[in-house]
Amino acid sequence: MPEALLERHAEALRLFGEYVRAVKDDQWDAPTPCAEWNVRDLVRHVTGEQLWIPPLVTEGRTVEEVGDAFSGDVLGDDPAAAWDAAAAAAHAAFAEPGALERTVRLSYGPALGRAYCSELTADCVVHAWDLARGIGADDRLPDGLVEFSIKEVMPYADSLAASGAYAEPLEVPAGADAQTRLLALLGRRG
C-alpha cells in the first residue's frame, strides 16, 4: 500500500511538472479554471503546498511554527526549477521510512502522513487539469490518477465548497466518464 501511494504521488508530481515546463513565457498571466488565479498564481499555490511537506512531515513542525515562510513569490525567476526542487523535496519527505504513518499537524487538525499524501496527490491531479486548461494543453488526465483522486475526494466532496477552496459540486451527466465525474465533484466542468 505505501509503495502504491508513493507511486501515485510521484506520478501526480510528474504530471504537474510536465505542464509547468510547457508554460510559455507569455502564458504566466493567462486565466485558469480557478477564477482567482492566473497560471503563475496556480503554479505558485501548488509549489507552495509542496514546500510545506518537509517541515510538517520530516521535521514534525506545526503550521504555526512554519508561519509565513512560504508566503509570497516562491517561484522566483525560474518557476520550473522552483517546482522541480519543491516536488523532489516533498516526495523525498513522504518516502522516508515511517513518514506515511507519522501524525502530521495540519491547519485542520492532526492527520496521518498517508492521508496528507493522498490529499495532496488528488489536489495536484486536479490542479494539473487546471494548469493544462490555462495553457491550452491536452487536459486528459491519466486514468489511474483520476480513479485515485475520485476515491480520495468522494468522502469529503460535499464539504469542499463550504471551505471556500472549491465551487459547489456539479450534477454529473448520465454516462459521464471518470474524469468528468472527478471534475464535477470539485465544481469544474470538463
mmCIF file of N, CA and C in Angstrom, residues 10-146:
data_model
loop_
_atom_site.group_PDB
_atom_site.id
_atom_site.type_symbol
_atom_site.label_atom_id
_atom_site.label_comp_id
_atom_site.label_asym_id
_atom_site.label_seq_id
_atom_site.Cartn_x
_atom_site.Cartn_y
_atom_site.Cartn_z
ATOM 1 N N ALA A 10 4.163 10.402 -6.866
ATOM 2 C CA ALA A 10 5.224 10.735 -7.825
ATOM 3 C C ALA A 10 4.644 10.983 -9.211
ATOM 4 N N GLU A 11 3.663 10.178 -9.599
ATOM 5 C CA GLU A 11 3.038 10.337 -10.915
ATOM 6 C C GLU A 11 2.320 11.685 -11.016
ATOM 7 N N ALA A 12 1.614 12.070 -9.958
ATOM 8 C CA ALA A 12 0.914 13.365 -9.959
ATOM 9 C C ALA A 12 1.911 14.518 -10.039
ATOM 10 N N LEU A 13 3.015 14.404 -9.306
ATOM 11 C CA LEU A 13 4.041 15.446 -9.359
ATOM 12 C C LEU A 13 4.657 15.538 -10.754
ATOM 13 N N ARG A 14 4.923 14.394 -11.362
ATOM 14 C CA ARG A 14 5.481 14.403 -12.733
ATOM 15 C C ARG A 14 4.517 15.060 -13.714
ATOM 16 N N LEU A 15 3.240 14.727 -13.597
ATOM 17 C CA LEU A 15 2.230 15.291 -14.494
ATOM 18 C C LEU A 15 2.175 16.809 -14.359
ATOM 19 N N PHE A 16 2.075 17.282 -13.136
ATOM 20 C CA PHE A 16 2.021 18.731 -12.930
ATOM 21 C C PHE A 16 3.296 19.378 -13.461
ATOM 22 N N GLY A 17 4.438 18.754 -13.195
ATOM 23 C CA GLY A 17 5.716 19.285 -13.664
ATOM 24 C C GLY A 17 5.795 19.375 -15.181
ATOM 25 N N GLU A 18 5.218 18.388 -15.879
ATOM 26 C CA GLU A 18 5.202 18.451 -17.346
ATOM 27 C C GLU A 18 4.468 19.690 -17.818
ATOM 28 N N TYR A 19 3.351 19.995 -17.184
ATOM 29 C CA TYR A 19 2.596 21.194 -17.564
ATOM 30 C C TYR A 19 3.351 22.464 -17.195
ATOM 31 N N VAL A 20 4.012 22.477 -16.037
ATOM 32 C CA VAL A 20 4.792 23.657 -15.646
ATOM 33 C C VAL A 20 5.863 23.935 -16.695
ATOM 34 N N ARG A 21 6.550 22.895 -17.112
ATOM 35 C CA ARG A 21 7.610 23.081 -18.107
ATOM 36 C C ARG A 21 7.064 23.446 -19.485
ATOM 37 N N ALA A 22 5.770 23.228 -19.719
ATOM 38 C CA ALA A 22 5.147 23.567 -21.002
ATOM 39 C C ALA A 22 4.643 25.014 -21.055
ATOM 40 N N VAL A 23 4.637 25.703 -19.910
ATOM 41 C CA VAL A 23 4.147 27.092 -19.896
ATOM 42 C C VAL A 23 5.088 27.963 -20.723
ATOM 43 N N LYS A 24 4.494 28.674 -21.665
ATOM 44 C CA LYS A 24 5.283 29.603 -22.488
ATOM 45 C C LYS A 24 5.411 30.933 -21.754
ATOM 46 N N ASP A 25 6.429 31.703 -22.096
ATOM 47 C CA ASP A 25 6.693 32.969 -21.414
ATOM 48 C C ASP A 25 5.480 33.890 -21.371
ATOM 49 N N ASP A 26 4.663 33.870 -22.423
ATOM 50 C CA ASP A 26 3.522 34.781 -22.471
ATOM 51 C C ASP A 26 2.248 34.193 -21.847
ATOM 52 N N GLN A 27 2.349 33.030 -21.188
ATOM 53 C CA GLN A 27 1.173 32.379 -20.606
ATOM 54 C C GLN A 27 1.065 32.520 -19.091
ATOM 55 N N TRP A 28 2.045 33.087 -18.434
ATOM 56 C CA TRP A 28 2.033 33.137 -16.970
ATOM 57 C C TRP A 28 0.877 33.966 -16.411
ATOM 58 N N ASP A 29 0.380 34.915 -17.184
ATOM 59 C CA ASP A 29 -0.753 35.733 -16.734
ATOM 60 C C ASP A 29 -2.090 35.220 -17.254
ATOM 61 N N ALA A 30 -2.093 34.109 -17.970
ATOM 62 C CA ALA A 30 -3.324 33.560 -18.543
ATOM 63 C C ALA A 30 -4.262 33.090 -17.431
ATOM 64 N N PRO A 31 -5.574 33.207 -17.658
ATOM 65 C CA PRO A 31 -6.543 32.737 -16.657
ATOM 66 C C PRO A 31 -6.556 31.214 -16.576
ATOM 67 N N THR A 32 -7.030 30.711 -15.451
ATOM 68 C CA THR A 32 -7.200 29.272 -15.245
ATOM 69 C C THR A 32 -8.641 29.025 -14.800
ATOM 70 N N PRO A 33 -9.077 27.777 -14.724
ATOM 71 C CA PRO A 33 -10.409 27.494 -14.190
ATOM 72 C C PRO A 33 -10.582 27.932 -12.728
ATOM 73 N N CYS A 34 -9.501 28.166 -12.025
ATOM 74 C CA CYS A 34 -9.563 28.716 -10.664
ATOM 75 C C CYS A 34 -9.700 30.230 -10.830
ATOM 76 N N ALA A 35 -10.905 30.742 -10.715
ATOM 77 C CA ALA A 35 -11.230 32.116 -11.100
ATOM 78 C C ALA A 35 -10.283 33.169 -10.529
ATOM 79 N N GLU A 36 -9.809 32.958 -9.319
ATOM 80 C CA GLU A 36 -8.964 33.979 -8.690
ATOM 81 C C GLU A 36 -7.482 33.838 -9.042
ATOM 82 N N TRP A 37 -7.114 32.800 -9.794
ATOM 83 C CA TRP A 37 -5.704 32.549 -10.082
ATOM 84 C C TRP A 37 -5.407 32.552 -11.571
ATOM 85 N N ASN A 38 -4.313 33.212 -11.916
ATOM 86 C CA ASN A 38 -3.781 33.044 -13.257
ATOM 87 C C ASN A 38 -2.804 31.855 -13.212
ATOM 88 N N VAL A 39 -2.142 31.582 -14.329
ATOM 89 C CA VAL A 39 -1.244 30.422 -14.395
ATOM 90 C C VAL A 39 -0.145 30.522 -13.338
ATOM 91 N N ARG A 40 0.469 31.685 -13.206
ATOM 92 C CA ARG A 40 1.553 31.831 -12.221
ATOM 93 C C ARG A 40 1.036 31.630 -10.795
ATOM 94 N N ASP A 41 -0.132 32.188 -10.489
ATOM 95 C CA ASP A 41 -0.719 32.014 -9.156
ATOM 96 C C ASP A 41 -0.970 30.535 -8.860
ATOM 97 N N LEU A 42 -1.480 29.820 -9.853
ATOM 98 C CA LEU A 42 -1.769 28.401 -9.678
ATOM 99 C C LEU A 42 -0.486 27.605 -9.427
ATOM 100 N N VAL A 43 0.529 27.856 -10.233
ATOM 101 C CA VAL A 43 1.809 27.148 -10.052
ATOM 102 C C VAL A 43 2.422 27.526 -8.703
ATOM 103 N N ARG A 44 2.308 28.789 -8.315
ATOM 104 C CA ARG A 44 2.823 29.220 -7.007
ATOM 105 C C ARG A 44 2.096 28.486 -5.886
ATOM 106 N N HIS A 45 0.773 28.352 -5.998
ATOM 107 C CA HIS A 45 -0.015 27.659 -4.970
ATOM 108 C C HIS A 45 0.430 26.198 -4.812
ATOM 109 N N VAL A 46 0.505 25.475 -5.938
ATOM 110 C CA VAL A 46 0.839 24.052 -5.863
ATOM 111 C C VAL A 46 2.295 23.863 -5.436
ATOM 112 N N THR A 47 3.180 24.737 -5.879
ATOM 113 C CA THR A 47 4.580 24.677 -5.430
ATOM 114 C C THR A 47 4.658 24.939 -3.930
ATOM 115 N N GLY A 48 3.918 25.935 -3.473
ATOM 116 C CA GLY A 48 3.879 26.243 -2.045
ATOM 117 C C GLY A 48 3.395 25.068 -1.215
ATOM 118 N N GLU A 49 2.383 24.359 -1.714
ATOM 119 C CA GLU A 49 1.899 23.171 -0.992
ATOM 120 C C GLU A 49 3.017 22.148 -0.813
ATOM 121 N N GLN A 50 3.836 21.978 -1.844
ATOM 122 C CA GLN A 50 4.938 21.010 -1.760
ATOM 123 C C GLN A 50 5.994 21.476 -0.753
ATOM 124 N N LEU A 51 6.216 22.777 -0.691
ATOM 125 C CA LEU A 51 7.215 23.312 0.241
ATOM 126 C C LEU A 51 6.846 23.053 1.701
ATOM 127 N N TRP A 52 5.566 22.973 1.995
ATOM 128 C CA TRP A 52 5.113 22.717 3.362
ATOM 129 C C TRP A 52 5.417 21.288 3.823
ATOM 130 N N ILE A 53 5.513 20.358 2.905
ATOM 131 C CA ILE A 53 5.599 18.940 3.270
ATOM 132 C C ILE A 53 6.839 18.608 4.105
ATOM 133 N N PRO A 54 8.059 18.970 3.689
ATOM 134 C CA PRO A 54 9.211 18.593 4.521
ATOM 135 C C PRO A 54 9.148 19.103 5.968
ATOM 136 N N PRO A 55 8.824 20.382 6.209
ATOM 137 C CA PRO A 55 8.793 20.786 7.619
ATOM 138 C C PRO A 55 7.693 20.103 8.425
ATOM 139 N N LEU A 56 6.547 19.848 7.803
ATOM 140 C CA LEU A 56 5.454 19.216 8.543
ATOM 141 C C LEU A 56 5.681 17.719 8.729
ATOM 142 N N VAL A 57 6.143 17.039 7.689
ATOM 143 C CA VAL A 57 6.271 15.580 7.735
ATOM 144 C C VAL A 57 7.619 15.145 8.307
ATOM 145 N N THR A 58 8.694 15.720 7.811
ATOM 146 C CA THR A 58 10.033 15.284 8.225
ATOM 147 C C THR A 58 10.440 15.883 9.566
ATOM 148 N N GLU A 59 10.186 17.167 9.721
ATOM 149 C CA GLU A 59 10.632 17.863 10.931
ATOM 150 C C GLU A 59 9.594 17.854 12.047
ATOM 151 N N GLY A 60 8.347 17.475 11.742
ATOM 152 C CA GLY A 60 7.298 17.440 12.759
ATOM 153 C C GLY A 60 6.853 18.810 13.235
ATOM 154 N N ARG A 61 7.117 19.832 12.444
ATOM 155 C CA ARG A 61 6.721 21.184 12.835
ATOM 156 C C ARG A 61 5.228 21.386 12.642
ATOM 157 N N THR A 62 4.689 22.395 13.294
ATOM 158 C CA THR A 62 3.280 22.740 13.148
ATOM 159 C C THR A 62 3.149 23.858 12.116
ATOM 160 N N VAL A 63 1.926 24.068 11.671
ATOM 161 C CA VAL A 63 1.644 25.158 10.738
ATOM 162 C C VAL A 63 2.068 26.489 11.360
ATOM 163 N N GLU A 64 1.797 26.645 12.637
ATOM 164 C CA GLU A 64 2.163 27.889 13.326
ATOM 165 C C GLU A 64 3.683 28.078 13.378
ATOM 166 N N GLU A 65 4.406 27.004 13.582
ATOM 167 C CA GLU A 65 5.867 27.087 13.626
ATOM 168 C C GLU A 65 6.456 27.454 12.261
ATOM 169 N N VAL A 66 5.855 26.947 11.203
ATOM 170 C CA VAL A 66 6.326 27.281 9.860
ATOM 171 C C VAL A 66 5.950 28.726 9.522
ATOM 172 N N GLY A 67 4.790 29.135 10.006
ATOM 173 C CA GLY A 67 4.367 30.523 9.834
ATOM 174 C C GLY A 67 4.210 30.925 8.384
ATOM 175 N N ASP A 68 4.779 32.069 8.043
ATOM 176 C CA ASP A 68 4.623 32.603 6.694
ATOM 177 C C ASP A 68 5.859 32.348 5.829
ATOM 178 N N ALA A 69 6.621 31.320 6.169
ATOM 179 C CA ALA A 69 7.866 31.021 5.448
ATOM 180 C C ALA A 69 7.648 30.823 3.952
ATOM 181 N N PHE A 70 6.452 30.376 3.566
ATOM 182 C CA PHE A 70 6.196 30.100 2.154
ATOM 183 C C PHE A 70 5.159 31.057 1.569
ATOM 184 N N SER A 71 5.025 32.197 2.188
ATOM 185 C CA SER A 71 4.146 33.237 1.656
ATOM 186 C C SER A 71 4.889 33.997 0.571
ATOM 187 N N GLY A 72 4.141 34.623 -0.284
ATOM 188 C CA GLY A 72 4.774 35.429 -1.322
ATOM 189 C C GLY A 72 5.198 34.598 -2.510
ATOM 190 N N ASP A 73 6.125 35.137 -3.265
ATOM 191 C CA ASP A 73 6.550 34.504 -4.512
ATOM 192 C C ASP A 73 7.590 33.429 -4.249
ATOM 193 N N VAL A 74 7.156 32.177 -4.279
ATOM 194 C CA VAL A 74 8.077 31.061 -4.065
ATOM 195 C C VAL A 74 8.665 30.561 -5.389
ATOM 196 N N LEU A 75 8.276 31.187 -6.500
ATOM 197 C CA LEU A 75 8.725 30.714 -7.811
ATOM 198 C C LEU A 75 9.975 31.409 -8.328
ATOM 199 N N GLY A 76 10.186 32.650 -7.922
ATOM 200 C CA GLY A 76 11.361 33.382 -8.380
ATOM 201 C C GLY A 76 11.395 33.544 -9.886
ATOM 202 N N ASP A 77 12.602 33.613 -10.432
ATOM 203 C CA ASP A 77 12.789 33.835 -11.864
ATOM 204 C C ASP A 77 12.702 32.564 -12.692
ATOM 205 N N ASP A 78 12.686 31.417 -12.043
ATOM 206 C CA ASP A 78 12.654 30.143 -12.768
ATOM 207 C C ASP A 78 11.596 29.229 -12.134
ATOM 208 N N PRO A 79 10.318 29.454 -12.500
ATOM 209 C CA PRO A 79 9.245 28.661 -11.889
ATOM 210 C C PRO A 79 9.412 27.157 -12.065
ATOM 211 N N ALA A 80 9.921 26.715 -13.206
ATOM 212 C CA ALA A 80 10.089 25.269 -13.416
ATOM 213 C C ALA A 80 11.123 24.701 -12.449
ATOM 214 N N ALA A 81 12.226 25.401 -12.247
ATOM 215 C CA ALA A 81 13.253 24.931 -11.308
ATOM 216 C C ALA A 81 12.714 24.951 -9.875
ATOM 217 N N ALA A 82 11.941 25.984 -9.540
ATOM 218 C CA ALA A 82 11.346 26.058 -8.201
ATOM 219 C C ALA A 82 10.391 24.886 -7.990
ATOM 220 N N TRP A 83 9.576 24.592 -9.013
ATOM 221 C CA TRP A 83 8.664 23.446 -8.925
ATOM 222 C C TRP A 83 9.443 22.155 -8.746
ATOM 223 N N ASP A 84 10.443 21.940 -9.592
ATOM 224 C CA ASP A 84 11.204 20.690 -9.538
ATOM 225 C C ASP A 84 11.832 20.471 -8.163
ATOM 226 N N ALA A 85 12.406 21.513 -7.596
ATOM 227 C CA ALA A 85 13.044 21.393 -6.278
ATOM 228 C C ALA A 85 12.004 21.097 -5.192
ATOM 229 N N ALA A 86 10.889 21.820 -5.227
ATOM 230 C CA ALA A 86 9.845 21.620 -4.216
ATOM 231 C C ALA A 86 9.234 20.228 -4.332
ATOM 232 N N ALA A 87 8.966 19.784 -5.570
ATOM 233 C CA ALA A 87 8.364 18.467 -5.778
ATOM 234 C C ALA A 87 9.305 17.356 -5.322
ATOM 235 N N ALA A 88 10.584 17.476 -5.639
ATOM 236 C CA ALA A 88 11.559 16.450 -5.233
ATOM 237 C C ALA A 88 11.656 16.371 -3.712
ATOM 238 N N ALA A 89 11.705 17.514 -3.039
ATOM 239 C CA ALA A 89 11.802 17.524 -1.576
ATOM 240 C C ALA A 89 10.529 16.967 -0.936
ATOM 241 N N ALA A 90 9.375 17.300 -1.515
ATOM 242 C CA ALA A 90 8.108 16.806 -0.984
ATOM 243 C C ALA A 90 8.032 15.290 -1.104
ATOM 244 N N HIS A 91 8.374 14.775 -2.267
ATOM 245 C CA HIS A 91 8.305 13.327 -2.453
ATOM 246 C C HIS A 91 9.312 12.607 -1.549
ATOM 247 N N ALA A 92 10.493 13.166 -1.427
ATOM 248 C CA ALA A 92 11.501 12.562 -0.544
ATOM 249 C C ALA A 92 11.004 12.521 0.898
ATOM 250 N N ALA A 93 10.307 13.561 1.333
ATOM 251 C CA ALA A 93 9.783 13.593 2.704
ATOM 252 C C ALA A 93 8.754 12.485 2.922
ATOM 253 N N PHE A 94 7.825 12.330 1.978
ATOM 254 C CA PHE A 94 6.821 11.272 2.115
ATOM 255 C C PHE A 94 7.432 9.880 1.988
ATOM 256 N N ALA A 95 8.529 9.756 1.233
ATOM 257 C CA ALA A 95 9.152 8.451 1.005
ATOM 258 C C ALA A 95 10.069 8.005 2.141
ATOM 259 N N GLU A 96 10.360 8.889 3.104
ATOM 260 C CA GLU A 96 11.190 8.490 4.248
ATOM 261 C C GLU A 96 10.524 7.339 4.995
ATOM 262 N N PRO A 97 11.310 6.405 5.505
ATOM 263 C CA PRO A 97 10.719 5.306 6.280
ATOM 264 C C PRO A 97 9.849 5.840 7.424
ATOM 265 N N GLY A 98 8.621 5.338 7.488
ATOM 266 C CA GLY A 98 7.692 5.712 8.556
ATOM 267 C C GLY A 98 6.947 7.006 8.341
ATOM 268 N N ALA A 99 7.265 7.758 7.308
ATOM 269 C CA ALA A 99 6.639 9.074 7.108
ATOM 270 C C ALA A 99 5.128 8.976 6.911
ATOM 271 N N LEU A 100 4.676 7.960 6.217
ATOM 272 C CA LEU A 100 3.240 7.846 5.950
ATOM 273 C C LEU A 100 2.455 7.442 7.190
ATOM 274 N N GLU A 101 3.148 6.947 8.220
ATOM 275 C CA GLU A 101 2.483 6.555 9.466
ATOM 276 C C GLU A 101 2.597 7.629 10.548
ATOM 277 N N ARG A 102 3.378 8.666 10.281
ATOM 278 C CA ARG A 102 3.532 9.747 11.258
ATOM 279 C C ARG A 102 2.264 10.594 11.334
ATOM 280 N N THR A 103 2.033 11.173 12.477
ATOM 281 C CA THR A 103 0.963 12.149 12.611
ATOM 282 C C THR A 103 1.512 13.508 12.204
ATOM 283 N N VAL A 104 0.792 14.138 11.309
ATOM 284 C CA VAL A 104 1.171 15.462 10.810
ATOM 285 C C VAL A 104 0.145 16.451 11.336
ATOM 286 N N ARG A 105 0.619 17.562 11.854
ATOM 287 C CA ARG A 105 -0.288 18.556 12.434
ATOM 288 C C ARG A 105 -0.586 19.629 11.383
ATOM 289 N N LEU A 106 -1.778 19.503 10.786
ATOM 290 C CA LEU A 106 -2.193 20.384 9.702
ATOM 291 C C LEU A 106 -3.089 21.497 10.226
ATOM 292 N N SER A 107 -3.442 22.418 9.361
ATOM 293 C CA SER A 107 -4.272 23.551 9.780
ATOM 294 C C SER A 107 -5.641 23.104 10.278
ATOM 295 N N TYR A 108 -6.152 21.982 9.775
ATOM 296 C CA TYR A 108 -7.473 21.498 10.185
ATOM 297 C C TYR A 108 -7.393 20.407 11.246
ATOM 298 N N GLY A 109 -6.193 20.119 11.748
ATOM 299 C CA GLY A 109 -6.031 19.132 12.802
ATOM 300 C C GLY A 109 -5.026 18.057 12.425
ATOM 301 N N PRO A 110 -4.820 17.087 13.311
ATOM 302 C CA PRO A 110 -3.840 16.027 13.044
ATOM 303 C C PRO A 110 -4.343 15.046 11.982
ATOM 304 N N ALA A 111 -3.402 14.537 11.204
ATOM 305 C CA ALA A 111 -3.706 13.529 10.181
ATOM 306 C C ALA A 111 -2.485 12.637 10.014
ATOM 307 N N LEU A 112 -2.707 11.428 9.591
ATOM 308 C CA LEU A 112 -1.578 10.553 9.280
ATOM 309 C C LEU A 112 -0.916 11.041 7.994
ATOM 310 N N GLY A 113 0.366 10.800 7.907
ATOM 311 C CA GLY A 113 1.109 11.189 6.715
ATOM 312 C C GLY A 113 0.498 10.635 5.445
ATOM 313 N N ARG A 114 -0.027 9.406 5.504
ATOM 314 C CA ARG A 114 -0.625 8.812 4.294
ATOM 315 C C ARG A 114 -1.865 9.580 3.864
ATOM 316 N N ALA A 115 -2.658 10.066 4.807
ATOM 317 C CA ALA A 115 -3.846 10.850 4.463
ATOM 318 C C ALA A 115 -3.443 12.189 3.836
ATOM 319 N N TYR A 116 -2.422 12.801 4.392
ATOM 320 C CA TYR A 116 -1.903 14.066 3.858
ATOM 321 C C TYR A 116 -1.352 13.851 2.449
ATOM 322 N N CYS A 117 -0.622 12.779 2.251
ATOM 323 C CA CYS A 117 -0.067 12.458 0.936
ATOM 324 C C CYS A 117 -1.193 12.218 -0.075
ATOM 325 N N SER A 118 -2.214 11.484 0.321
ATOM 326 C CA SER A 118 -3.356 11.213 -0.568
ATOM 327 C C SER A 118 -4.077 12.498 -0.947
ATOM 328 N N GLU A 119 -4.305 13.342 0.045
ATOM 329 C CA GLU A 119 -4.988 14.614 -0.191
ATOM 330 C C GLU A 119 -4.205 15.471 -1.190
ATOM 331 N N LEU A 120 -2.906 15.593 -0.975
ATOM 332 C CA LEU A 120 -2.099 16.440 -1.853
ATOM 333 C C LEU A 120 -1.900 15.817 -3.231
ATOM 334 N N THR A 121 -1.946 14.496 -3.313
ATOM 335 C CA THR A 121 -1.866 13.838 -4.618
ATOM 336 C C THR A 121 -3.094 14.200 -5.444
ATOM 337 N N ALA A 122 -4.276 14.039 -4.867
ATOM 338 C CA ALA A 122 -5.512 14.382 -5.580
ATOM 339 C C ALA A 122 -5.542 15.867 -5.933
ATOM 340 N N ASP A 123 -5.104 16.711 -5.021
ATOM 341 C CA ASP A 123 -5.077 18.153 -5.276
ATOM 342 C C ASP A 123 -4.161 18.465 -6.458
ATOM 343 N N CYS A 124 -3.030 17.822 -6.510
ATOM 344 C CA CYS A 124 -2.073 18.031 -7.595
ATOM 345 C C CYS A 124 -2.668 17.581 -8.936
ATOM 346 N N VAL A 125 -3.403 16.483 -8.917
ATOM 347 C CA VAL A 125 -4.035 15.976 -10.144
ATOM 348 C C VAL A 125 -5.036 16.992 -10.678
ATOM 349 N N VAL A 126 -5.911 17.473 -9.812
ATOM 350 C CA VAL A 126 -6.932 18.423 -10.253
ATOM 351 C C VAL A 126 -6.292 19.726 -10.720
ATOM 352 N N HIS A 127 -5.275 20.180 -9.998
ATOM 353 C CA HIS A 127 -4.610 21.410 -10.423
ATOM 354 C C HIS A 127 -3.796 21.202 -11.701
ATOM 355 N N ALA A 128 -3.385 19.976 -11.993
ATOM 356 C CA ALA A 128 -2.739 19.703 -13.288
ATOM 357 C C ALA A 128 -3.748 19.952 -14.406
ATOM 358 N N TRP A 129 -4.986 19.539 -14.203
ATOM 359 C CA TRP A 129 -6.045 19.808 -15.181
ATOM 360 C C TRP A 129 -6.253 21.318 -15.326
ATOM 361 N N ASP A 130 -6.309 22.020 -14.182
ATOM 362 C CA ASP A 130 -6.469 23.482 -14.222
ATOM 363 C C ASP A 130 -5.348 24.134 -15.033
ATOM 364 N N LEU A 131 -4.118 23.675 -14.787
ATOM 365 C CA LEU A 131 -2.967 24.253 -15.474
ATOM 366 C C LEU A 131 -3.010 23.923 -16.963
ATOM 367 N N ALA A 132 -3.363 22.698 -17.296
ATOM 368 C CA ALA A 132 -3.488 22.325 -18.709
ATOM 369 C C ALA A 132 -4.502 23.227 -19.409
ATOM 370 N N ARG A 133 -5.623 23.462 -18.766
ATOM 371 C CA ARG A 133 -6.645 24.352 -19.326
ATOM 372 C C ARG A 133 -6.101 25.771 -19.485
ATOM 373 N N GLY A 134 -5.378 26.226 -18.485
ATOM 374 C CA GLY A 134 -4.844 27.585 -18.517
ATOM 375 C C GLY A 134 -3.858 27.827 -19.650
ATOM 376 N N ILE A 135 -3.121 26.784 -20.025
ATOM 377 C CA ILE A 135 -2.107 26.969 -21.076
ATOM 378 C C ILE A 135 -2.537 26.359 -22.413
ATOM 379 N N GLY A 136 -3.763 25.843 -22.458
ATOM 380 C CA GLY A 136 -4.268 25.287 -23.707
ATOM 381 C C GLY A 136 -3.646 23.954 -24.098
ATOM 382 N N ALA A 137 -3.199 23.192 -23.120
ATOM 383 C CA ALA A 137 -2.588 21.884 -23.379
ATOM 384 C C ALA A 137 -3.659 20.788 -23.332
ATOM 385 N N ASP A 138 -3.296 19.604 -23.739
ATOM 386 C CA ASP A 138 -4.185 18.451 -23.640
ATOM 387 C C ASP A 138 -4.498 18.233 -22.156
ATOM 388 N N ASP A 139 -5.776 18.281 -21.806
ATOM 389 C CA ASP A 139 -6.155 18.200 -20.393
ATOM 390 C C ASP A 139 -6.656 16.813 -19.992
ATOM 391 N N ARG A 140 -6.398 15.807 -20.804
ATOM 392 C CA ARG A 140 -6.811 14.449 -20.453
ATOM 393 C C ARG A 140 -5.864 13.915 -19.392
ATOM 394 N N LEU A 141 -6.415 13.570 -18.249
ATOM 395 C CA LEU A 141 -5.628 13.077 -17.119
ATOM 396 C C LEU A 141 -5.489 11.560 -17.193
ATOM 397 N N PRO A 142 -4.394 11.011 -16.687
ATOM 398 C CA PRO A 142 -4.228 9.553 -16.670
ATOM 399 C C PRO A 142 -5.326 8.876 -15.844
ATOM 400 N N ASP A 143 -5.874 7.799 -16.389
ATOM 401 C CA ASP A 143 -6.991 7.101 -15.741
ATOM 402 C C ASP A 143 -6.697 6.711 -14.300
ATOM 403 N N GLY A 144 -5.503 6.186 -14.043
ATOM 404 C CA GLY A 144 -5.173 5.753 -12.685
ATOM 405 C C GLY A 144 -5.195 6.905 -11.691
ATOM 406 N N LEU A 145 -4.709 8.055 -12.107
ATOM 407 C CA LEU A 145 -4.730 9.229 -11.218
ATOM 408 C C LEU A 145 -6.157 9.738 -11.010
ATOM 409 N N VAL A 146 -6.973 9.657 -12.044
ATOM 410 C CA VAL A 146 -8.372 10.082 -11.921
ATOM 411 C C VAL A 146 -9.103 9.185 -10.929
#
